[in-house]
Amino acid sequence: MFENLSERLTGAVESLRGRGRLTEDNIRDTLRQVRMALLEADVALPVVRSFVADVRERAVGEEVLKSLSPGQTLIRIVHEELVRLMGEEASGLDLRAQPPAVVLVAGLQGSGKTTSIAKMADWLRRRENKSVAIVSADIYRPAAILQLEKLAAQVGAEFIPSSETEKAVDIVERATKLARQKVVDVLLIDTAGRLHIDDEMMAEVAAVHAAAQPVETLFVLDSMAGQDAVNAAMAFDKALPLTGMVLTKTDGDARGGAAVSARHVTGKPIKFIGTGEKIDALELFHPERIASRILGMGDVLTLVEQVQEKTDREQSQKLAKKLKKGKGFDLEDLKDQLTQMMSMGGMNALMDKLPGMSRLPEAARQQADDGQIRRQIAIINSMTPAERRRPRIINGSRKRRIAAGAGQAVQDVNRLVKQHAQMQKVMKKFSKGGAKGLMRAMQGRLPPGFGR
Amino acid sequence: MFGKNKASGDENAAEAVKETKKPGFVKRLRARLNQGDSWLTMDVADLIPGGKIDELTLEELETRLLTGDVGIDATEKIIGNLESKLRRTELKDLQALGQALRSELREILEPVSKPLQVDSSRKPYVILMVGVNGAGKTTTIGKLSRRFLDQGHSVMLAAGDTFRAAAVEQLQTWGQRNDVPVIAQQPGADPAAVVYDALEAAKARGIDVLIADTAGRLHTQDNLMDELRKVKRVLSRLDEQAPDETMLIIDAGNGQNALVQAQQFHEAIGLTGLTITKLDGTAKGGILVAIAQQLQIPIRFIGVGEQAADLGVFSADDYVDALLSSNTE
């Protein structure tokens, strides 16, 4: 997501690079680009205006004069203002309450409420070891209750049945009582999608809120939403005391500007983003990281977190110990690394999060296909344990055997062995100089401002 | 429909009769489109001291087109044209400006204002419904079935969304409401197989219109777009002309991404029609203008509510009127 915005802004800011200093004139051009980029990204016009005005005010002044690189200064200002617009820090659900802590979800039709509920239930159970009950107060959309029942079974949450013949408020009253009896930690309540101008339906959701007494009331927002998202967000915020938002469908290429505007007009934090069709495709929202991504600086932090979560700790510790002892990084280790990479969603998922990747042409990005990783794993699998430990012994005839075993060409085996040799070098530096050594080795390859 | 739809002509006589039964539709649409802040025409007069039109007036109109999700490209083109007319002093007053704007919009939308004509020589006439998650495919299918039944066609539905939990049951509920058969398989089944089955069944039973539902998918998911290609391929194996209509459903609440959706779906499977849903909110669906300008895909229907009757034939005249007229009538 946000890719097009990244491109626009990166382009706009890059046009400033190499120039001596910011002048009123070149700021005007760049800010026009920023304005267009934000509008194209579906950020609401009033928000765009105040944003551009803030950036202009900050850019023209001493800060710039002191700076050696005007482009960098402007990146920093635009970035900081974007972060400020999206809220300062990430916040998960606040469930401090007498159990059951009730979470109410509301939003327009088709924004992704039911799916988000299932994902949050899964998140709470898996990450926070909470027992979760779910109930649907959507008595309007055909099979909505059944959909939630099936999802509840899928994520292993307690499902509290409801019926289309009941009133939404009655369902919620019954469910909260039941949840208390069953002593679950969290009760998630789904509601029917509704238009913010439908007074009757808005009154209904307000009544549901009053009956449920939720600790969290979340507005679910489609990341593809347009200019009207501000109106919807404001109306829901007025009818319900919202405590936060969930931004859905961010795995598409929508620029997601609606999130910026909704955050701006309601002042309520975005707590989660939905990142795919699978139940575990839910992430905490990090304004800092998303702002970086918009600016083409990459979402390195999210990547780091994912690596931490998915990497087998023991495996990494084994590797670290081995490296410390001065032993080399052998092909077996490389295979482990490749396997881990696949389990993190493959190359493309990783590359999306790396800085500057949005500027690579589409064709180049396509080349980093996961098939290659799979083929490399196959090559290593065709080697004997001795070959994996000591790649030096791999001679011509061994190469032919390995290639045949993996169904690859000899050149592919050569390439892998060569790549491994290079990695070994880097690893050696790493084990000698620690992290600093690695940073030094990578110097000049990081985008400006990174690692400050 | 609407009494002034020239494009449909006499072939649509049956439909026109049907429409006269719900004369409130235009009025309802108009009223709904003008809810909230009345968009384009809201106190434009206040902007013009002494009624004179200048660059500032145009800038204000530009703002309003942008906030209606019309998008930068389409907006710049429209405003550019108004600017040159202004320079040639063709626009003397506010009324002239309004007329000019109206004709600019109509010029873009008129060519794509083509109602769906069910070819009765085709048995069945096959409609494939596609779109992103939550756009309103299944609800639109429910409304469409009602409409075709009212026109005297027999209808069958194919539950091609085998992915989302309870999607099949949602479609079956619509089937029961309209008393229309629904062909379905177990969850997780190959959608192409479901649709193929349905087409065979429809042929065997001599059904007039077969509407195939599909799972919502983001246009960026290549494997899911491949799945749609397969559905289309499999249909054409049984009947070369099928599907007769490949219809993309677009949520009026979507912003500029709707244009990308239309481009990508069109590229992947070739769209023959569009339907825009949820126009009963305050979202104006202005992205239709950009889509019409760039892709020239016929716009078929507009959805303005959750009831079976809340579906209207798209007409450029009425759409532009509804957008621009005030609430006072």
Coordinates of N, CA and C in Angstrom, one line a residue, chain A residues 4 8 32 35-37 39-42 44-46 49 108-111 115 140-144 146-148 150-151 154 164 193-197 201 222-229 231-232 249-255 276-278 366, chain B residues 32 35-37 59-60 62-64 66-69 72-73 76 132-135 139 163-167 169-171 173-174 177 187 216-222 224 251 253-258 260-261 264 278 280-284 306:
Chain A
N4 N 2.1 4.3 -4.5 CA 2.1 5.4 -5.4 C 2.4 6.8 -4.8
R8 N 5.4 9.4 -5.8 CA 5.2 10.8 -6.0 C 6.1 11.7 -5.1
R32 N 3.6 21.9 -4.4 CA 2.5 21.6 -5.2 C 2.4 20.1 -5.5
R35 N 1.1 18.4 -2.5 CA -0.4 18.6 -2.5 C -1.1 17.6 -3.4
M36 N -0.6 17.5 -4.7 CA -1.2 16.6 -5.6 C -1.1 15.2 -5.2
A37 N 0.1 14.8 -4.6 CA 0.3 13.4 -4.2 C -0.7 13.1 -3.1
L39 N -3.6 14.5 -2.5 CA -4.9 14.4 -3.0 C -5.1 13.1 -3.8
E40 N -4.2 12.8 -4.6 CA -4.3 11.5 -5.3 C -4.4 10.3 -4.4
A41 N -3.8 10.5 -3.2 CA -3.8 9.4 -2.2 C -5.1 9.4 -1.4
D42 N -6.0 10.3 -1.8 CA -7.3 10.3 -1.1 C -7.3 11.0 0.3
A44 N -8.1 13.9 2.5 CA -9.2 14.9 2.3 C -8.6 16.3 2.1
L45 N -9.2 17.1 1.2 CA -8.7 18.4 0.8 C -8.4 19.3 2.0
P46 N -9.3 19.5 3.0 CA -8.9 20.4 4.1 C -7.7 20.0 4.8
R49 N -4.6 20.8 2.8 CA -4.3 22.3 2.9 C -3.6 22.6 4.2
L108 N -19.0 1.4 7.9 CA -19.8 1.4 6.7 C -19.9 -0.1 6.2
Q109 N -20.9 -0.3 5.3 CA -21.0 -1.6 4.7 C -19.7 -2.0 3.9
G110 N -19.3 -3.2 4.1 CA -18.2 -3.7 3.2 C -16.8 -3.2 3.6
S111 N -16.7 -2.6 4.8 CA -15.4 -2.0 5.2 C -14.5 -3.1 5.7
T115 N -14.4 -9.6 9.2 CA -13.1 -10.2 9.0 C -12.1 -9.6 10.1
Y140 N -29.2 -7.8 9.7 CA -29.7 -7.3 8.4 C -29.1 -8.1 7.2
R141 N -27.8 -8.1 7.2 CA -27.2 -8.7 6.0 C -27.4 -10.2 6.1
P142 N -27.8 -10.8 4.9 CA -28.1 -12.3 4.9 C -26.8 -13.0 5.3
A143 N -26.9 -14.0 6.2 CA -25.8 -14.9 6.5 C -24.7 -14.2 7.3
A144 N -24.9 -13.0 7.7 CA -23.8 -12.3 8.4 C -23.4 -13.0 9.7
L146 N -24.0 -16.2 10.4 CA -23.4 -17.5 10.1 C -21.9 -17.3 9.7
Q147 N -21.6 -16.2 9.0 CA -20.2 -15.9 8.6 C -19.4 -15.8 9.9
L148 N -19.9 -15.1 10.9 CA -19.1 -14.9 12.1 C -19.0 -16.2 12.9
K150 N -18.8 -19.2 11.6 CA -17.8 -20.0 11.0 C -16.4 -19.5 11.3
L151 N -16.2 -18.2 11.3 CA -14.9 -17.6 11.6 C -14.5 -17.9 13.0
Q154 N -13.1 -21.2 13.3 CA -11.8 -21.2 12.7 C -10.7 -20.7 13.6
E164 N -31.6 -13.4 13.6 CA -32.1 -12.2 12.9 C -33.4 -11.7 13.4
G193 N -23.1 -3.2 8.9 CA -22.6 -2.1 8.2 C -23.7 -1.1 8.1
R194 N -23.4 0.2 8.2 CA -24.5 1.2 8.0 C -23.9 2.5 7.5
L195 N -24.8 3.3 6.8 CA -24.3 4.6 6.3 C -24.4 5.6 7.4
H196 N -23.4 6.5 7.5 CA -23.4 7.5 8.6 C -24.5 8.5 8.5
I197 N -25.3 8.5 7.4 CA -26.4 9.5 7.3 C -27.7 8.8 7.6
M201 N -30.3 3.9 11.8 CA -29.3 3.0 12.0 C -28.2 3.5 13.0
D222 N -12.0 1.3 5.4 CA -11.4 0.7 4.2 C -10.3 1.6 3.7
S223 N -9.1 1.0 3.5 CA -7.9 1.9 3.0 C -8.2 2.4 1.6
M224 N -9.1 1.9 0.9 CA -9.4 2.4 -0.4 C -10.4 3.6 -0.4
A225 N -10.9 3.9 0.8 CA -11.9 5.0 0.9 C -11.4 6.3 0.3
G226 N -12.4 7.1 -0.2 CA -12.1 8.3 -0.8 C -12.3 9.5 0.1
Q227 N -12.6 10.7 -0.5 CA -12.7 11.9 0.2 C -13.8 11.9 1.3
D228 N -14.8 11.1 1.0 CA -16.0 11.1 1.9 C -15.7 10.4 3.3
A229 N -14.5 9.7 3.3 CA -14.1 9.0 4.6 C -14.2 10.0 5.8
N231 N -16.2 12.4 6.3 CA -17.6 12.6 6.8 C -18.1 11.4 7.6
A232 N -17.7 10.2 7.0 CA -18.2 9.0 7.7 C -17.5 8.9 9.1
K249 N -7.7 -3.8 4.3 CA -7.3 -4.1 2.9 C -6.1 -3.3 2.5
T250 N -5.1 -3.2 3.4 CA -3.9 -2.5 3.1 C -3.0 -3.3 2.2
D251 N -3.3 -4.5 1.9 CA -2.5 -5.3 1.0 C -2.7 -5.0 -0.5
G252 N -3.7 -4.1 -0.7 CA -3.9 -3.7 -2.1 C -2.9 -2.5 -2.4
D253 N -3.2 -1.8 -3.5 CA -2.3 -0.7 -3.8 C -2.9 0.7 -3.5
A254 N -4.0 0.7 -2.7 CA -4.6 1.9 -2.3 C -3.6 2.8 -1.6
R255 N -3.7 4.1 -1.7 CA -2.7 4.9 -1.1 C -3.0 5.2 0.3
G276 N -4.2 -8.7 4.7 CA -4.3 -9.8 3.8 C -5.6 -10.6 4.1
E277 N -5.8 -11.7 3.3 CA -7.0 -12.5 3.4 C -6.9 -13.5 4.6
K278 N -5.7 -13.8 5.0 CA -5.5 -14.8 6.0 C -5.9 -14.3 7.4
Q366 N 10.3 -8.0 -10.0 CA 9.8 -9.4 -10.3 C 10.9 -10.4 -10.3
Chain B
R32 N -30.9 12.0 -2.3 CA -29.8 11.3 -1.5 C -28.4 11.8 -1.9
Q35 N -27.6 15.0 -0.1 CA -27.6 15.1 1.3 C -26.3 15.6 1.8
G36 N -26.3 16.0 3.1 CA -25.1 16.5 3.6 C -24.8 17.9 3.0
D37 N -23.5 18.2 2.9 CA -23.2 19.5 2.2 C -23.6 19.4 0.8
E59 N -11.3 27.9 -9.3 CA -10.5 27.2 -8.3 C -11.4 26.5 -7.3
E60 N -12.5 27.2 -6.9 CA -13.5 26.7 -6.0 C -14.2 25.5 -6.6
E62 N -12.9 23.6 -8.8 CA -11.9 22.5 -8.9 C -11.8 21.8 -7.5
T63 N -11.9 22.6 -6.5 CA -11.9 22.0 -5.1 C -13.0 21.0 -5.0
R64 N -14.2 21.5 -5.5 CA -15.4 20.6 -5.2 C -15.3 19.3 -6.1
L66 N -12.6 17.8 -6.8 CA -11.6 17.0 -6.2 C -12.2 16.3 -4.9
T67 N -13.0 17.1 -4.2 CA -13.5 16.5 -2.9 C -14.7 15.5 -3.3
G68 N -15.1 15.5 -4.5 CA -16.1 14.5 -4.9 C -15.5 13.3 -5.5
D69 N -14.2 13.2 -5.3 CA -13.4 12.0 -5.8 C -13.3 11.9 -7.3
I72 N -7.6 14.0 -10.0 CA -6.8 15.2 -10.5 C -6.9 15.3 -12.0
D73 N -6.6 14.2 -12.7 CA -6.6 14.2 -14.2 C -7.9 14.7 -14.8
E76 N -8.6 18.4 -13.8 CA -7.8 19.3 -14.5 C -8.3 19.5 -15.9
V132 N -13.6 -5.9 -5.8 CA -12.8 -6.1 -4.6 C -13.7 -6.5 -3.5
N133 N -13.0 -6.8 -2.3 CA -13.8 -7.3 -1.2 C -14.7 -6.2 -0.6
G134 N -15.9 -6.5 -0.4 CA -16.8 -5.6 0.3 C -17.4 -4.5 -0.7
A135 N -17.3 -4.7 -2.0 CA -17.8 -3.7 -2.9 C -19.3 -3.8 -3.0
T139 N -25.0 -8.4 -2.9 CA -26.2 -7.6 -2.7 C -26.7 -7.2 -4.1
F163 N -14.8 -19.0 -1.1 CA -13.7 -18.7 -0.2 C -14.2 -18.1 1.1
R164 N -15.0 -17.0 1.0 CA -15.4 -16.3 2.2 C -16.4 -17.1 3.0
A165 N -16.2 -17.1 4.3 CA -17.1 -17.8 5.2 C -18.6 -17.4 5.0
A166 N -19.5 -18.3 4.8 CA -20.9 -18.1 4.6 C -21.3 -17.2 3.4
A167 N -20.4 -17.1 2.5 CA -20.8 -16.4 1.2 C -21.9 -17.1 0.5
E169 N -24.1 -19.1 1.7 CA -25.4 -19.0 2.4 C -26.0 -17.6 2.1
Q170 N -25.1 -16.6 2.1 CA -25.6 -15.2 1.8 C -26.3 -15.2 0.5
L171 N -25.7 -15.8 -0.5 CA -26.3 -15.8 -1.9 C -27.6 -16.7 -1.9
T173 N -29.6 -17.0 0.6 CA -30.7 -16.3 1.2 C -31.4 -15.4 0.1
W174 N -30.5 -14.7 -0.7 CA -31.1 -13.9 -1.8 C -31.9 -14.8 -2.8
R177 N -35.2 -15.4 -1.2 CA -36.1 -14.2 -1.2 C -36.7 -14.0 -2.6
P187 N -17.7 -25.3 0.5 CA -16.7 -24.3 0.6 C -15.3 -24.7 0.2
G216 N -14.7 -11.7 -3.5 CA -14.0 -10.4 -3.6 C -12.5 -10.6 -3.6
R217 N -11.8 -9.8 -4.4 CA -10.4 -10.0 -4.5 C -9.8 -8.6 -4.8
L218 N -8.6 -8.4 -4.2 CA -7.9 -7.1 -4.5 C -7.2 -7.4 -5.9
H219 N -7.3 -6.4 -6.7 CA -6.7 -6.5 -8.1 C -5.2 -6.7 -8.1
T220 N -4.6 -6.6 -6.9 CA -3.1 -6.7 -6.9 C -2.7 -8.2 -6.6
Q221 N -3.7 -9.0 -6.4 CA -3.4 -10.4 -6.1 C -3.4 -11.3 -7.3
D222 N -2.2 -11.5 -7.9 CA -2.1 -12.1 -9.2 C -2.8 -13.5 -9.3
L224 N -5.2 -14.7 -7.6 CA -6.7 -14.6 -7.6 C -7.2 -14.0 -8.9
D251 N -17.5 0.4 -5.3 CA -18.0 1.0 -4.1 C -17.9 2.6 -4.3
G253 N -17.9 4.7 -2.2 CA -17.1 5.3 -1.1 C -15.6 5.2 -1.4
N254 N -15.2 4.4 -2.4 CA -13.8 4.3 -2.8 C -13.3 5.6 -3.5
G255 N -12.0 5.9 -3.3 CA -11.5 7.1 -3.9 C -10.8 6.7 -5.2
Q256 N -9.6 7.2 -5.3 CA -8.8 7.1 -6.6 C -8.5 5.7 -6.9
N257 N -8.5 4.8 -5.9 CA -8.1 3.4 -6.1 C -9.1 2.7 -7.0
A258 N -10.3 3.2 -7.1 CA -11.4 2.6 -7.9 C -10.9 2.6 -9.4
V260 N -7.8 2.4 -10.4 CA -6.8 1.4 -10.6 C -7.5 0.0 -10.6
Q261 N -8.5 -0.2 -9.8 CA -9.3 -1.4 -9.8 C -9.9 -1.7 -11.2
Q264 N -7.1 -2.6 -13.7 CA -6.5 -3.9 -13.5 C -7.5 -5.0 -13.8
K278 N -23.6 1.8 -3.3 CA -23.6 2.7 -2.1 C -23.6 4.1 -2.4
D280 N -26.0 5.9 -2.0 CA -27.0 6.6 -1.1 C -26.3 7.2 0.1
G281 N -25.0 7.2 0.2 CA -24.3 7.9 1.2 C -24.0 9.3 0.8
T282 N -23.0 9.9 1.4 CA -22.6 11.2 1.0 C -21.5 11.1 0.0
A283 N -21.0 9.9 -0.2 CA -19.9 9.8 -1.3 C -20.6 10.0 -2.6
K284 N -19.9 10.8 -3.5 CA -20.5 11.1 -4.8 C -20.2 10.2 -5.9
E306 N -30.2 -1.0 0.4 CA -30.0 -2.4 0.6 C -31.2 -3.2 0.2

